[in-house]
PDB file of C-alpha atoms in Angstrom:
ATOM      1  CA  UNK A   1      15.574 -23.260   6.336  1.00  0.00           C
ATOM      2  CA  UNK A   2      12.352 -22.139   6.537  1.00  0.00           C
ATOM      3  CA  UNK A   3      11.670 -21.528  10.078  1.00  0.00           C
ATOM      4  CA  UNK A   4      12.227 -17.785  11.145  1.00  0.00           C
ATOM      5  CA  UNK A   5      14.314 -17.060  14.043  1.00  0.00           C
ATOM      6  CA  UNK A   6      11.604 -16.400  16.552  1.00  0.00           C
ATOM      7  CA  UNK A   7      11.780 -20.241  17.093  1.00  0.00           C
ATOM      8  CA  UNK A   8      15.128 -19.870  18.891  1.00  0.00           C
ATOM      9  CA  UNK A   9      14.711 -16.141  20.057  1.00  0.00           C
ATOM     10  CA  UNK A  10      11.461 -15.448  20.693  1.00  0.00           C
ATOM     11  CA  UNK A  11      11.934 -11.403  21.347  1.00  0.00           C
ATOM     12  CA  UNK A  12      14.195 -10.998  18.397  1.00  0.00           C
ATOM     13  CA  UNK A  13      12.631 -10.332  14.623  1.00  0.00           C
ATOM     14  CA  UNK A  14      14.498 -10.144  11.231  1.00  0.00           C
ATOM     15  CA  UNK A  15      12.198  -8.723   8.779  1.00  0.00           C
ATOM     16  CA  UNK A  16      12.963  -7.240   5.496  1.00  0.00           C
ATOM     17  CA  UNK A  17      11.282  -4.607   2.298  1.00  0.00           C
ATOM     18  CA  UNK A  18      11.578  -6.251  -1.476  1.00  0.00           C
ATOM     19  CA  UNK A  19      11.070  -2.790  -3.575  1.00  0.00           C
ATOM     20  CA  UNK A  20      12.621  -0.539  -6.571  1.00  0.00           C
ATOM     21  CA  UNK A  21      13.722   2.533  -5.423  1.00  0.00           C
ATOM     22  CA  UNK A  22      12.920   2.247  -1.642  1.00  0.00           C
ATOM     23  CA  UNK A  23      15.376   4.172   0.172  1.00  0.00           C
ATOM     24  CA  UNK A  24      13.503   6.581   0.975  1.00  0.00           C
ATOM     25  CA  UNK A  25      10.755   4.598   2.494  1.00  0.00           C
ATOM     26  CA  UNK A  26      10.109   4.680   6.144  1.00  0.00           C
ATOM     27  CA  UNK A  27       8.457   1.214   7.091  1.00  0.00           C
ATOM     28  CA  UNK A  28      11.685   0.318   8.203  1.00  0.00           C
ATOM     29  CA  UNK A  29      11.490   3.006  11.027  1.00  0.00           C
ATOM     30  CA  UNK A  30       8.224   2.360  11.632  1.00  0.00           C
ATOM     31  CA  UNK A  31       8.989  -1.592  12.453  1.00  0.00           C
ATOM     32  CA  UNK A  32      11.707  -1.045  14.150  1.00  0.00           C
ATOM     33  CA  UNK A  33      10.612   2.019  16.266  1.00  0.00           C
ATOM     34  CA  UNK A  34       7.329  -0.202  17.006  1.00  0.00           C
ATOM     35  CA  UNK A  35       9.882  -3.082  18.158  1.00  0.00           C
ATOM     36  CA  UNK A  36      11.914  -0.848  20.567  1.00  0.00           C
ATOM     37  CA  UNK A  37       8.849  -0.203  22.060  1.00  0.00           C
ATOM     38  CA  UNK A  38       7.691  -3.187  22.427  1.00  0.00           C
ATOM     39  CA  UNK A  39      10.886  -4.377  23.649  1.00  0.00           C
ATOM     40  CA  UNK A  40      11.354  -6.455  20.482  1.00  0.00           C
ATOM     41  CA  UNK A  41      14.865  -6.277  19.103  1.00  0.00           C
ATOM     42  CA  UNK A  42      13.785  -5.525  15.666  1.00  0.00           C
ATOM     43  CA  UNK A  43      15.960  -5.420  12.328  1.00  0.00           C
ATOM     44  CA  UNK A  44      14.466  -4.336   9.606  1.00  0.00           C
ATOM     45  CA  UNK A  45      16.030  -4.671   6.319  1.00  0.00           C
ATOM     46  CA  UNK A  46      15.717  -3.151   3.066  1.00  0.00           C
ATOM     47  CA  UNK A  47      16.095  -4.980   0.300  1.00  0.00           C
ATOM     48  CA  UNK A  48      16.483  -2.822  -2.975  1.00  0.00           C
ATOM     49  CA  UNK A  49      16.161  -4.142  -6.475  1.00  0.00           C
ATOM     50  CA  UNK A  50      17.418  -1.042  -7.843  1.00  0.00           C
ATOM     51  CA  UNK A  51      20.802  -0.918  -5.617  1.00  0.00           C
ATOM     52  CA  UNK A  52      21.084  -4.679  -6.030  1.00  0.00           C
ATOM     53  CA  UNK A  53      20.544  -4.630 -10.076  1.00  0.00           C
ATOM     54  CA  UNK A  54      17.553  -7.193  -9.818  1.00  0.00           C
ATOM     55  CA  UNK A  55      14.095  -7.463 -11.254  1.00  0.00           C
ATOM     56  CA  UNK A  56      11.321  -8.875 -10.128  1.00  0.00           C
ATOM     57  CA  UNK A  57      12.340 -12.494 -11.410  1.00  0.00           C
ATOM     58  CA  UNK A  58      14.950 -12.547  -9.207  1.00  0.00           C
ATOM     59  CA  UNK A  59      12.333 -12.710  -6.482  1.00  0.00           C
ATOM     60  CA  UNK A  60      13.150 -17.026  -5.887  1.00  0.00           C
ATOM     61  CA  UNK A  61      16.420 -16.302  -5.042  1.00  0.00           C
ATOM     62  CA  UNK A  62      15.707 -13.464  -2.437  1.00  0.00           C
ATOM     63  CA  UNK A  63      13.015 -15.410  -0.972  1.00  0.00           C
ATOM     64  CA  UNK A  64      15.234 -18.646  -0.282  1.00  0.00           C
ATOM     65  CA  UNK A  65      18.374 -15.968   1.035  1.00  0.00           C
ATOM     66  CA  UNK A  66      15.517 -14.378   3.513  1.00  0.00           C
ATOM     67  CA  UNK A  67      14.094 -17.743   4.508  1.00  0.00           C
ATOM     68  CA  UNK A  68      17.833 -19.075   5.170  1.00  0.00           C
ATOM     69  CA  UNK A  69      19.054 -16.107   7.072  1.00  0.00           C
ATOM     70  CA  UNK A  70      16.069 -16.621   9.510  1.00  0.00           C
ATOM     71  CA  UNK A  71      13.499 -13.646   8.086  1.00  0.00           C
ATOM     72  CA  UNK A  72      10.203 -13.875  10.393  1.00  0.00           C
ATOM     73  CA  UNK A  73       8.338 -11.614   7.362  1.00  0.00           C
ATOM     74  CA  UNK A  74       9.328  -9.782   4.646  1.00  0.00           C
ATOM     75  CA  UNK A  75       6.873  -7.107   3.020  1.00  0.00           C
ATOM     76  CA  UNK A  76       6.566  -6.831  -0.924  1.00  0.00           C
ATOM     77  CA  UNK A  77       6.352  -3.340  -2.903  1.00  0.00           C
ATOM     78  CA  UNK A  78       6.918  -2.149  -6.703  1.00  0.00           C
ATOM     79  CA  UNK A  79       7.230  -3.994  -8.583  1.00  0.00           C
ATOM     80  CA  UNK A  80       7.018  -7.639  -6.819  1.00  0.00           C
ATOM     81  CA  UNK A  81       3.360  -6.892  -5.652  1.00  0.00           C
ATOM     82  CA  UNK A  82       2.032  -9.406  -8.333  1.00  0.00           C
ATOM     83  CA  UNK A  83       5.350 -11.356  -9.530  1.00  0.00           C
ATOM     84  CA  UNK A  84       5.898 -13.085  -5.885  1.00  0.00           C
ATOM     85  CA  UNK A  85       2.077 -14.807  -6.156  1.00  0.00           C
ATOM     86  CA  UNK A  86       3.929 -17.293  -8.094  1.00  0.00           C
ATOM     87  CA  UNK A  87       6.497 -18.267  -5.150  1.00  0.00           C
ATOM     88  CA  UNK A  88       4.206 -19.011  -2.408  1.00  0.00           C
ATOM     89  CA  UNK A  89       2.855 -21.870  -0.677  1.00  0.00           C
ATOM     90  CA  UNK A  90      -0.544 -20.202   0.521  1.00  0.00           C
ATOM     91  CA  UNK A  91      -2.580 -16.791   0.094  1.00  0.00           C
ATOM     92  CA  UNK A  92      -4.946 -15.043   2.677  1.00  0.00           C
ATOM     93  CA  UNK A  93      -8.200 -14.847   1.246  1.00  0.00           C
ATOM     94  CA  UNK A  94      -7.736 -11.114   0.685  1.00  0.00           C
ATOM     95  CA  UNK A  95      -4.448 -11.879  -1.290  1.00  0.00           C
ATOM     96  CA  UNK A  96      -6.166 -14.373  -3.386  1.00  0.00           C
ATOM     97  CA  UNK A  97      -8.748 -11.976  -4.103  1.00  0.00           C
ATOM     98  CA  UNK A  98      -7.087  -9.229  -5.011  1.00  0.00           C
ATOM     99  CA  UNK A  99      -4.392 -10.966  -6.842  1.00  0.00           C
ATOM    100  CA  UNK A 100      -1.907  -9.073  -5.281  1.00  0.00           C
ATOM    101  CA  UNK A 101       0.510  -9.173  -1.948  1.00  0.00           C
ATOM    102  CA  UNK A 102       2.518  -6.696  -0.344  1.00  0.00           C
ATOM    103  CA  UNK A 103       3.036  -8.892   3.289  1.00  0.00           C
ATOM    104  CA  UNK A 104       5.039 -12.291   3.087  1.00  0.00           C
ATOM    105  CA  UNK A 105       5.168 -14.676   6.369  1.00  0.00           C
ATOM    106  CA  UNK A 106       8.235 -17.083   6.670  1.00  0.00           C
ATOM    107  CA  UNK A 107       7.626 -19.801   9.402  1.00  0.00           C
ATOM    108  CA  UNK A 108       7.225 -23.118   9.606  1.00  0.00           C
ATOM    109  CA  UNK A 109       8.795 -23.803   6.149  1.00  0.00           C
ATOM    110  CA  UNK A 110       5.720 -21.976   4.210  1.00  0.00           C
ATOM    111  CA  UNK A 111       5.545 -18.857   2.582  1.00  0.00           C
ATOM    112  CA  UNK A 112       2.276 -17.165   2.958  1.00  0.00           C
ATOM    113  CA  UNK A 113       0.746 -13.956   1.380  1.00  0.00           C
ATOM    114  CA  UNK A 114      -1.055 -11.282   2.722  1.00  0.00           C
ATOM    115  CA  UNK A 115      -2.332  -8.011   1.667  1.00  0.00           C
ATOM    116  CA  UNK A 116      -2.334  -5.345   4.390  1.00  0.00           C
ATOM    117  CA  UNK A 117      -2.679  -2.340   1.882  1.00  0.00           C
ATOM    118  CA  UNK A 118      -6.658  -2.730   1.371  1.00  0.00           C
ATOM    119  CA  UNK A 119      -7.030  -2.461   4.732  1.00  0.00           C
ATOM    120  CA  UNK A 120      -4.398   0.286   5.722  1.00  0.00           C
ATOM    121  CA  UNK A 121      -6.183   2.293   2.825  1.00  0.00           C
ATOM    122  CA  UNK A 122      -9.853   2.153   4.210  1.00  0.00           C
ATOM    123  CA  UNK A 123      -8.752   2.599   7.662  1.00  0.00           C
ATOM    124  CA  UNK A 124      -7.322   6.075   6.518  1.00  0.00           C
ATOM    125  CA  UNK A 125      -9.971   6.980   4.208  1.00  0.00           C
ATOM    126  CA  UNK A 126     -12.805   6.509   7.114  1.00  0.00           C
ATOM    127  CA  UNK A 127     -10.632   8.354   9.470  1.00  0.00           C
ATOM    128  CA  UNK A 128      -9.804  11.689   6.565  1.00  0.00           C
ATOM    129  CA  UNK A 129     -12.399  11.663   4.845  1.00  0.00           C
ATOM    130  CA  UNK A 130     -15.620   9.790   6.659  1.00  0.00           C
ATOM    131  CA  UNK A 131     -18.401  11.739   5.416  1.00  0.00           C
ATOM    132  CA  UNK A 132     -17.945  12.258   1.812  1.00  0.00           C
ATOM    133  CA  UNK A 133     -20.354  11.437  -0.809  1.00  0.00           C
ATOM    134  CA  UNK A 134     -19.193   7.876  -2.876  1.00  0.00           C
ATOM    135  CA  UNK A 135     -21.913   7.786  -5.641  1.00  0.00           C
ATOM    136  CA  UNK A 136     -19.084   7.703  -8.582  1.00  0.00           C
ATOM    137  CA  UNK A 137     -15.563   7.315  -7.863  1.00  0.00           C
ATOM    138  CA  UNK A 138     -12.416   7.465 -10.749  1.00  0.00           C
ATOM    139  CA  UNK A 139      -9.134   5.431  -9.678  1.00  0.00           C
ATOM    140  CA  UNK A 140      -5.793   5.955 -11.782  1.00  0.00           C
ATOM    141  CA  UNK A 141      -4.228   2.848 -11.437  1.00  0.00           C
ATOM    142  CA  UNK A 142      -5.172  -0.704 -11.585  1.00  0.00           C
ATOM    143  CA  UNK A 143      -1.656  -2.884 -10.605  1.00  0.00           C
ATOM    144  CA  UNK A 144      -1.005  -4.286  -7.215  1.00  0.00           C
ATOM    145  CA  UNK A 145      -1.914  -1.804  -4.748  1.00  0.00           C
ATOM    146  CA  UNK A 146      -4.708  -0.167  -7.331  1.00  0.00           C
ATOM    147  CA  UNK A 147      -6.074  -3.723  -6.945  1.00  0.00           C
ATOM    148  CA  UNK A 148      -6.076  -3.485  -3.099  1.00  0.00           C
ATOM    149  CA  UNK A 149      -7.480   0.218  -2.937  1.00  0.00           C
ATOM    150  CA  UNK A 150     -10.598  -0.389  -5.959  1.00  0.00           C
ATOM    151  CA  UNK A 151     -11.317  -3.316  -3.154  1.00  0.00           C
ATOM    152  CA  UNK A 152     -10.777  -1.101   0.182  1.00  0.00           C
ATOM    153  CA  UNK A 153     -13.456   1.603  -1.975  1.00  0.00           C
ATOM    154  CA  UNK A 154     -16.271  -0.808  -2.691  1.00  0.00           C
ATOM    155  CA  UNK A 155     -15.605  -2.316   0.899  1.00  0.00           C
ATOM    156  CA  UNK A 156     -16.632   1.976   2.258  1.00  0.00           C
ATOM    157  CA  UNK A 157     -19.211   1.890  -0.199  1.00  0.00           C
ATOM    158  CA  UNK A 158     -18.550   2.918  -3.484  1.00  0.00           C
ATOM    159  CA  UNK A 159     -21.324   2.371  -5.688  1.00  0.00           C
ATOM    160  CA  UNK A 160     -19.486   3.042  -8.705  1.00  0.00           C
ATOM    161  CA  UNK A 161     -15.952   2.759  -9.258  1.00  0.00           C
ATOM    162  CA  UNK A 162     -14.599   4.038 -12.378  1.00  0.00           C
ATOM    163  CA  UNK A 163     -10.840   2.194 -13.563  1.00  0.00           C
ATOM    164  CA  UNK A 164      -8.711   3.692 -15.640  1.00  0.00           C
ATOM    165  CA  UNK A 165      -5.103   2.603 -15.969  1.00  0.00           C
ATOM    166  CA  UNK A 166      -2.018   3.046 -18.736  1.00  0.00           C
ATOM    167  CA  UNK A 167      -2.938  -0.499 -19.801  1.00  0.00           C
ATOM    168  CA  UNK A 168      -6.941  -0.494 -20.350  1.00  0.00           C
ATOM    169  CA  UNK A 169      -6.822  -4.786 -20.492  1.00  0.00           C
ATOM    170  CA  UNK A 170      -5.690  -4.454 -16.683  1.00  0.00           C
ATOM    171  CA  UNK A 171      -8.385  -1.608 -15.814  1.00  0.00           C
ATOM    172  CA  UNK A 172     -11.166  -3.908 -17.275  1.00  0.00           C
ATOM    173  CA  UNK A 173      -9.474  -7.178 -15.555  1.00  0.00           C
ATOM    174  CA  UNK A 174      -9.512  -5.716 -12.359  1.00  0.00           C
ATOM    175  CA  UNK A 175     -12.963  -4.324 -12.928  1.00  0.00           C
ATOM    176  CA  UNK A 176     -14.668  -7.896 -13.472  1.00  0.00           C
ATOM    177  CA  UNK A 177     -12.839  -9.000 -10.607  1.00  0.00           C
ATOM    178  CA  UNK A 178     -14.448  -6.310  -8.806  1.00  0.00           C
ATOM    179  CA  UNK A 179     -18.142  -6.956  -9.846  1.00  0.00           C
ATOM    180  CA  UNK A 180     -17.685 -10.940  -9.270  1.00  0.00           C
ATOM    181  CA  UNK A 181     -17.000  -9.981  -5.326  1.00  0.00           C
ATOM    182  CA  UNK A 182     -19.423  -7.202  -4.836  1.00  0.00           C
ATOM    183  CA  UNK A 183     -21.644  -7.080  -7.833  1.00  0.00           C
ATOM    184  CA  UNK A 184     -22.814  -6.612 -10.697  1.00  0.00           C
ATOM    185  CA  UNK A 185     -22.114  -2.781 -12.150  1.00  0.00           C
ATOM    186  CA  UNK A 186     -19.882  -2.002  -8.984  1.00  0.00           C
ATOM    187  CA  UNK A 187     -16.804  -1.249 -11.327  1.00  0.00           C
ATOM    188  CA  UNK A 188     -16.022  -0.301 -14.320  1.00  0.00           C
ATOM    189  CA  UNK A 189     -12.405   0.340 -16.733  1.00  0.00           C
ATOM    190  CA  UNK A 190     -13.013   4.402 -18.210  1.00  0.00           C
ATOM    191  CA  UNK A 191     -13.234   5.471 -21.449  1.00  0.00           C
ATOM    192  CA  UNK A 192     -13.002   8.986 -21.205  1.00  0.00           C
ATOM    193  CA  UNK A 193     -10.750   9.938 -18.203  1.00  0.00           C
ATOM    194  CA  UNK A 194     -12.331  13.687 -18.829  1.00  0.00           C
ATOM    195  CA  UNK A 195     -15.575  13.637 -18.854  1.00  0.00           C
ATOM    196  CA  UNK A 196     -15.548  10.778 -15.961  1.00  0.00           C
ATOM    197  CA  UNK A 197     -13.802  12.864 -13.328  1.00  0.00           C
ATOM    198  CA  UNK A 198     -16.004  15.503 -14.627  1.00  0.00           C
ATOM    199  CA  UNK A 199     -19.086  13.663 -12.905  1.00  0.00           C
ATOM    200  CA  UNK A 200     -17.282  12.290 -10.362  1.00  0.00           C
ATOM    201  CA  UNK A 201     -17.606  12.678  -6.578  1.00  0.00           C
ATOM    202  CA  UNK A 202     -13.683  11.438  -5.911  1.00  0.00           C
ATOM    203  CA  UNK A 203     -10.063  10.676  -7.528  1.00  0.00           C
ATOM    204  CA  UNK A 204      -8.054   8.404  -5.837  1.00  0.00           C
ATOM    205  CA  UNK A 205      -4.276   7.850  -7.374  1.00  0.00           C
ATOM    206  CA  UNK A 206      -2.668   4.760  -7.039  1.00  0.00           C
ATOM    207  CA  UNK A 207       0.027   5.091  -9.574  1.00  0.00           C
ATOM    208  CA  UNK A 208       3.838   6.099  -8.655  1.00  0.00           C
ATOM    209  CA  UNK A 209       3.744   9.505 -10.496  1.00  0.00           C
ATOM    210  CA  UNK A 210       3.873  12.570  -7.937  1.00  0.00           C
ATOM    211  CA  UNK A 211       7.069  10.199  -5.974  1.00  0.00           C
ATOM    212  CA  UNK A 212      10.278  11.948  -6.012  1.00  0.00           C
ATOM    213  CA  UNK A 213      11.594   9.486  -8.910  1.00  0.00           C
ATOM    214  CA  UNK A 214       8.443   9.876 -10.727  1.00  0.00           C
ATOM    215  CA  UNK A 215       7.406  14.143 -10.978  1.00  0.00           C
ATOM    216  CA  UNK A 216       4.357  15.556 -11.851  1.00  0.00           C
ATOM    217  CA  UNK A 217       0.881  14.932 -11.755  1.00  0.00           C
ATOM    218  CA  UNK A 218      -1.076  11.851 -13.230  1.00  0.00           C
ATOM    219  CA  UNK A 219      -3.876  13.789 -14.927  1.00  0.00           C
ATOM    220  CA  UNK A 220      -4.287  17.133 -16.926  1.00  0.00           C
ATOM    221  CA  UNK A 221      -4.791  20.043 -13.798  1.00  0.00           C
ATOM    222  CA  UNK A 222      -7.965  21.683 -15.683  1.00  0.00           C
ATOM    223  CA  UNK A 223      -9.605  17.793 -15.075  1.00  0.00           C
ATOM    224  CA  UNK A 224      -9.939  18.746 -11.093  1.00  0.00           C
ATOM    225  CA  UNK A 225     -12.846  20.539  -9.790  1.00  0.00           C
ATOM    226  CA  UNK A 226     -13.743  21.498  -6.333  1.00  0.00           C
ATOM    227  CA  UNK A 227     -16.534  19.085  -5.860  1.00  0.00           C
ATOM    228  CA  UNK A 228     -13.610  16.339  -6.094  1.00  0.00           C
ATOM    229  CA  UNK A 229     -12.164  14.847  -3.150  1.00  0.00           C
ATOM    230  CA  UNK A 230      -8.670  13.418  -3.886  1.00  0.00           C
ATOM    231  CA  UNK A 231      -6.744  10.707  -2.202  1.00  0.00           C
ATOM    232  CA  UNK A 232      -3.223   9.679  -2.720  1.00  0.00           C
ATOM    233  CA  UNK A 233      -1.390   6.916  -1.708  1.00  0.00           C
ATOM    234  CA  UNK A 234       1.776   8.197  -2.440  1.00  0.00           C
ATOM    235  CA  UNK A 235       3.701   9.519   0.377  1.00  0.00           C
ATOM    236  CA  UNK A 236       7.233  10.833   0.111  1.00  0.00           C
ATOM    237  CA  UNK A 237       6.284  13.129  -0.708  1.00  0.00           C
ATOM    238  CA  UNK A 238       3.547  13.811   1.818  1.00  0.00           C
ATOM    239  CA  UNK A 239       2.293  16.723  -0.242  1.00  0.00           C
ATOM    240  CA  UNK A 240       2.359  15.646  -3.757  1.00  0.00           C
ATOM    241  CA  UNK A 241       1.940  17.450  -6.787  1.00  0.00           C
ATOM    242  CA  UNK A 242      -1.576  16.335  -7.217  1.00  0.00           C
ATOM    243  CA  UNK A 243      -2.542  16.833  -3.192  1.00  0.00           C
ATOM    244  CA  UNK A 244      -1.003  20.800  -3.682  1.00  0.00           C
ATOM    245  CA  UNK A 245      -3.285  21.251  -6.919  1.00  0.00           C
ATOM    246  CA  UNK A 246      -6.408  19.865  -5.658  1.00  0.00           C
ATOM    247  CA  UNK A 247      -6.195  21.867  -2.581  1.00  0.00           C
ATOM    248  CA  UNK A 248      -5.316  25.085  -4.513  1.00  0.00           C
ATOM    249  CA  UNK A 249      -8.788  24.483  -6.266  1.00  0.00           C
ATOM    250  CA  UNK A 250     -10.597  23.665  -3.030  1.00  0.00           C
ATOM    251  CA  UNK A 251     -10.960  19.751  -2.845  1.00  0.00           C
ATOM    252  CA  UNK A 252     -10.888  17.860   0.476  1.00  0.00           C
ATOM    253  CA  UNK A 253      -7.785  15.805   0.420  1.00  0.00           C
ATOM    254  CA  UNK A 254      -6.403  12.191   2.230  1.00  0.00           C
ATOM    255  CA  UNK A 255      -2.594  12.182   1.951  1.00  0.00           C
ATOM    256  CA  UNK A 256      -0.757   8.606   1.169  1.00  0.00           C
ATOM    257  CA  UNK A 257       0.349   9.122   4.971  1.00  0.00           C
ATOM    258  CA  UNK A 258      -2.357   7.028   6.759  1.00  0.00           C
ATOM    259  CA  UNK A 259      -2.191   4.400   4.352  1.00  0.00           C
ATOM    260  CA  UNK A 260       1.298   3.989   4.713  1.00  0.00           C
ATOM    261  CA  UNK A 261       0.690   3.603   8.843  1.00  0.00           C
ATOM    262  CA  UNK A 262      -2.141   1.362   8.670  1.00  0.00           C
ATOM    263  CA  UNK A 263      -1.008  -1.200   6.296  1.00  0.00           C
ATOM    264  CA  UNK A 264       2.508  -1.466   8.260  1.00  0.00           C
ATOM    265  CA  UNK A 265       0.092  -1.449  11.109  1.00  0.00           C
ATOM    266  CA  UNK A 266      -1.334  -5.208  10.257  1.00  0.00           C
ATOM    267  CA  UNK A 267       1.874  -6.315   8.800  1.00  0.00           C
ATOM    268  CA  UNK A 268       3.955  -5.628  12.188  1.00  0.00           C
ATOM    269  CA  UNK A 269       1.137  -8.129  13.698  1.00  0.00           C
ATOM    270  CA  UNK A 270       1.182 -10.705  10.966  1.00  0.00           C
ATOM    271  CA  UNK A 271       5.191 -10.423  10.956  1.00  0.00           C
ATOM    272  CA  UNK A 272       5.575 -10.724  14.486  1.00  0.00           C
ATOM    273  CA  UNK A 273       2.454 -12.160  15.858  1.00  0.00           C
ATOM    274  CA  UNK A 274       1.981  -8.807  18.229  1.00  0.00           C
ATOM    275  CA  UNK A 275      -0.620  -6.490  18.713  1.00  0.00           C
ATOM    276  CA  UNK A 276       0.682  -2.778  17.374  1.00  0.00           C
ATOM    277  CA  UNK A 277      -0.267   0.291  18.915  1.00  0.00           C
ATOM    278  CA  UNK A 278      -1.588   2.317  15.694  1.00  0.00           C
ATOM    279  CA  UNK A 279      -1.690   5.838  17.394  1.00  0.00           C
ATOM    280  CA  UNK A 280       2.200   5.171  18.477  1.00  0.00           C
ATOM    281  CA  UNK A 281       2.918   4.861  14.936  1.00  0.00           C
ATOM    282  CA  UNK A 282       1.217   7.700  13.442  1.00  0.00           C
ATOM    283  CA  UNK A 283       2.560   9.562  16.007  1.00  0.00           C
ATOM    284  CA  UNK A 284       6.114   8.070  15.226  1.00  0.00           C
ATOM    285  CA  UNK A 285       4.970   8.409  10.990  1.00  0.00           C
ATOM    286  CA  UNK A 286       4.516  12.250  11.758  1.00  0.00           C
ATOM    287  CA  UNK A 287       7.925  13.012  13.519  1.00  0.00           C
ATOM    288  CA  UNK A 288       9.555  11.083  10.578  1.00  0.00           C
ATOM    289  CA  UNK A 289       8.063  13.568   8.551  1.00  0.00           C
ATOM    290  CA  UNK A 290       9.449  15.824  10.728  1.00  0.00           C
ATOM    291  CA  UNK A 291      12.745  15.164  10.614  1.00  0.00           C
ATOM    292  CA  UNK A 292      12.996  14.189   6.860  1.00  0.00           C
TER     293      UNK A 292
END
């Protein structure tokens, strides 16, 4: 059945998170706390490969079990960002450009993809950190939401975006993606991580180190600088390893909070076809932290 159950009850929701490890994660809160007040009976549902012993290819299955229990939306995480492209029916144009989803819509028998994370990552980056210089930026991390972010930086006016990633094919991939949308020269994979953030303005992180499962920082310390800004999209922890070095050193700094808001943000509206109220949730976002 692919219909969700707003067709019978229009002011209830079932919505769900596909993830690794996301126990931890607090976009269920946010939905549902953005339901209540609303006055949308919201359940929000995670859905964890690593409790249920699944991969990523047993994404068909928990697609069809979401679609028959009546799921309005589900959102996609680690590692399903890319792998559930391939069990869709249609793709925003954003998801089809960036190759990579993190929203899925059930209704109306279709599956549809969306990526919310580009824009939940700009929208904090022009709020924390409007007026910094973006001649040359370096970005660790070039999967799903790596994709999403190198777009959301060219969108605020990167010029040049340097790539590098544990997998240098994937760095160059997304990279020529990059300059077929906004030009020629507009991104490039790194060659020497170094001497790049060296002459770089900023160092965004996009890959899972600096989480509580994944410790530590992504680079060498003595690679930071205080001309750097640094942005993270991790966020639990808010203050990760990286964040606590950079602004020991004197960088400006963007925590992986806003993103986090923002993206859940458009996905609330594409799930359940309301208007969110964004302060609401970074208010609510904050007293999670709070109370964590």
């Amino acid at each position: 059945m692919g219909a969700s159950s707003t067709s019978i009850l229009p002011n209830s929701i079932l919505a769900g998170l596909i993830g690794n490890g996301i126990q931890a994660s607090r976009t269920p809160a946010m939905h549902e706390h953005e339901g209540d007040a609303q006055g949308l009976r919201l359940l929000y549902q995670k859905i964890d490969l690593e409790r249920l012993g699944l991969g990523a290819e047993n994404l068909p299955e928990l697609l069809q079990a979401a679609e028959r229990m009546g799921f309005s939306g589900l959102n996609i995480t680690h590692p399903c960002k890319q792998a559930v492209l391939a069990h869709l029916d249609e793709l925003s144009p954003d998801a089809a450009a960036l190759g990579a989803v993190n929203t899925v819509v059930l209704r109306d028998g279709k599956r549809v993809g969306h990526n919310t994370d580009w824009w939940g990552f700009a929208e904090a980056f022009r709020r924390g950190l409007p007026d910094v210089k973006l001649d040359r930026v370096v970005q660790l991390g070039a999967g799903g939401a790596g994709a999403a972010v190198a777009h959301a930086l060219l969108t605020l006016g990167v010029k040049d975006l340097v790539l590098n990633d544990i997998d240098p094919a994937r760095a160059a991939s997304v990279a020529a993606s990059l300059c077929e949308r906004f030009g020629a020269g507009r991104a490039r994979a790194c060659t020497d991580l170094q001497a790049e953030v060296a002459a770089a303005d900023g160092l965004v992180h996009c890959t899972p180190t600096g989480m509580d499962k994944y410790p530590g920082l992504p680079l060498p310390a003595e690679y930071l600088h205080p001309g750097l800004f640094v942005a993270e999209i991790v966020y639990f922890p808010l203050e990760t390893a990286l964040l606590r070095e950079a602004r020991r050193i004197g960088c400006r700094t963007l925590d992986g909070g806003g993103m986090a808001v923002f993206q859940a943000v458009e996905a609330f509206r594409l799930i359940t076809g309301r208007t969110p109220d964004p302060e609401r949730m970074l208010r609510h976002f904050a007293e999670l932290g709070r109370t964590a």
